Amino acid sequence: MDVVRDPFDDSPKEACGVFGVIDRTDPVAHLTYLGLYALQHRGQESAGMAVSDGDYVTVVRDMGLVSNVFDDRTLAPLTGHLAIGHTRYSTTGSSTWGNAQPVYRNVGDHQFALGHNGNLTNTAELADEHGMLPGTVSSDSDLVAELIGHELAVAADHDNPDALEHALLAVLPRLEGAFSFVLMDTHRVYGVRDPNGLRPLCLGRRDNGWVVASESPALDIVGAEMIREVGAGEVVALEAGATPRSVWPFAPERIDPTLCLFEFVYFARPDARLYGQSVHHARVRQGEALAAQAPVEADMVMGVPESGVPAAEGYARASGIPFGQGLVKNRYIGRTFIAPTQEMRALGVRMKFNPLRDNIEGRRIVVVDDSIVRGTTQQQIVRMLRESGAREVHLRVTSPPVKWPCFYGMDFGDSKELLASNMSVEEIRDHLGVDSIAFIEIDRLRASTGAAEAGFCDACFTGAYPVEVPVELTKGVLEDGTVTHDERTTSVAAGAVLGQPSLLPADDARRTG
């Protein structure tokens, strides 16, 4: 089934979460379930895992949340000592069962499975080069599996236990864009990060095994100690009874760490660590920075749950304005409710949030939120606060205006859908109905991470894309068959500012996530 975009949730969508474990003492299927549960926020469309006992790789995947796909009955037969798992939000390829992951291939005597977080930017080019007809593969992850399978098929060393590794190292240098992979065959688990490190990946150690995961909370939940983050351009090989081994398949000139800056704003869990820094503390510092940048006289500071709350605490502490709760969030709202009328759509935000009138009435309120994408949610929240008697509403946003689409694994929508791409800050203020609005300055946001010099991708704020992007790149690039490599005559050079008329008019920007 296709999952319909929630009309009440215009927050940015993450691409996927990945997890891999090798352990001979505890049931790896159950460990993978726990790891995926900790990564559920990174993808809610489908979930799956692959498990091996050393002889066979067994894959179970389905549409829905981790807790819907797996239960004790499903997990019991998944025995083995190594596994990978995946939660998905589609960015290349539609939301269907066929695109759920891990992807599985059986080539001769070799079996392998692959999970992918990110988005390739040269998907159509690779498909064209290998003569793949439209529909042969339906996602960039499926394409990578097909390329690896081809390398295995033509390899001379079919009986070599390192055959998958050799095939992987042959394919990786051809890939461009954002990718954190977990792969496995019958005896090893691999963690892979692209040369820019756009998507996160970390390595952890258990008493009798090793774990790789998109975020450190997935290590915590399975009792693993975080050792380090996987480096940009690094391949980590995990094998039972052995110390992790690193391979670097990319040319040195391609290594340029540029972690997605939005991970610190919204995507990552607050208890995660990125670049060695606490995400929660970074968000508190964002609020403090906003208080210094855009002070205002008010009676209460409130955050929009959940990611706006730490920043609101920081704003309150730095400004001296009391922190309070203004909204109660219903955490049990599904993602597929379809509203038939505008009146019902207006009620959609009320399904998620309900104002605390006693805390709001007669007060001047500072509302702290993480981002404004389409503005739908903020507009409805402001209306609820006004109806609850707020004297003034001042909006403070812990990200700069989101003006540019993301091609590396985040689903913002295209430029026509992005409020800041089509309105000035003053126009956004009037559109949302607030008394004042301020977006954090990009330098303050970088500084809030505690790792300002580490290297970040901020293309959605600045238009400076670190990896070349074909302008026709779309979510369904492998499914519609309408774009070939020869037709892609214009691209955005690495580091160029997207949006100049000669490169990519706003009306022509396409959504990929």
CSV table of C-alpha atoms in Angstrom, one decimal, residues 14 48 66 116 158 200 271 274 312 331 344 349 354 372 379 386 396 431 465 501:
chain,number,residue,atom,x,y,z
A,14,GLU,CA,14.0,11.6,7.7
A,48,GLY,CA,12.6,-5.2,8.2
A,66,VAL,CA,8.6,-1.9,14.0
A,116,HIS,CA,20.3,2.1,3.2
A,158,HIS,CA,33.3,-17.3,-6.5
A,200,PRO,CA,25.2,9.5,10.6
A,271,ASP,CA,19.9,11.7,23.5
A,274,LEU,CA,27.0,13.6,16.8
A,312,ALA,CA,12.6,26.7,24.6
A,331,ARG,CA,1.4,10.9,20.8
A,344,MET,CA,-11.4,18.9,8.8
A,349,VAL,CA,-3.5,20.0,14.1
A,354,ASN,CA,-4.3,20.9,22.5
A,372,ILE,CA,9.2,26.1,9.2
A,379,GLN,CA,-0.4,28.7,11.4
A,386,ARG,CA,-5.0,33.3,19.9
A,396,ARG,CA,11.4,31.9,17.4
A,431,HIS,CA,1.1,34.7,6.8
A,465,TYR,CA,25.3,21.6,-2.2
A,501,PRO,CA,17.9,31.1,-13.0
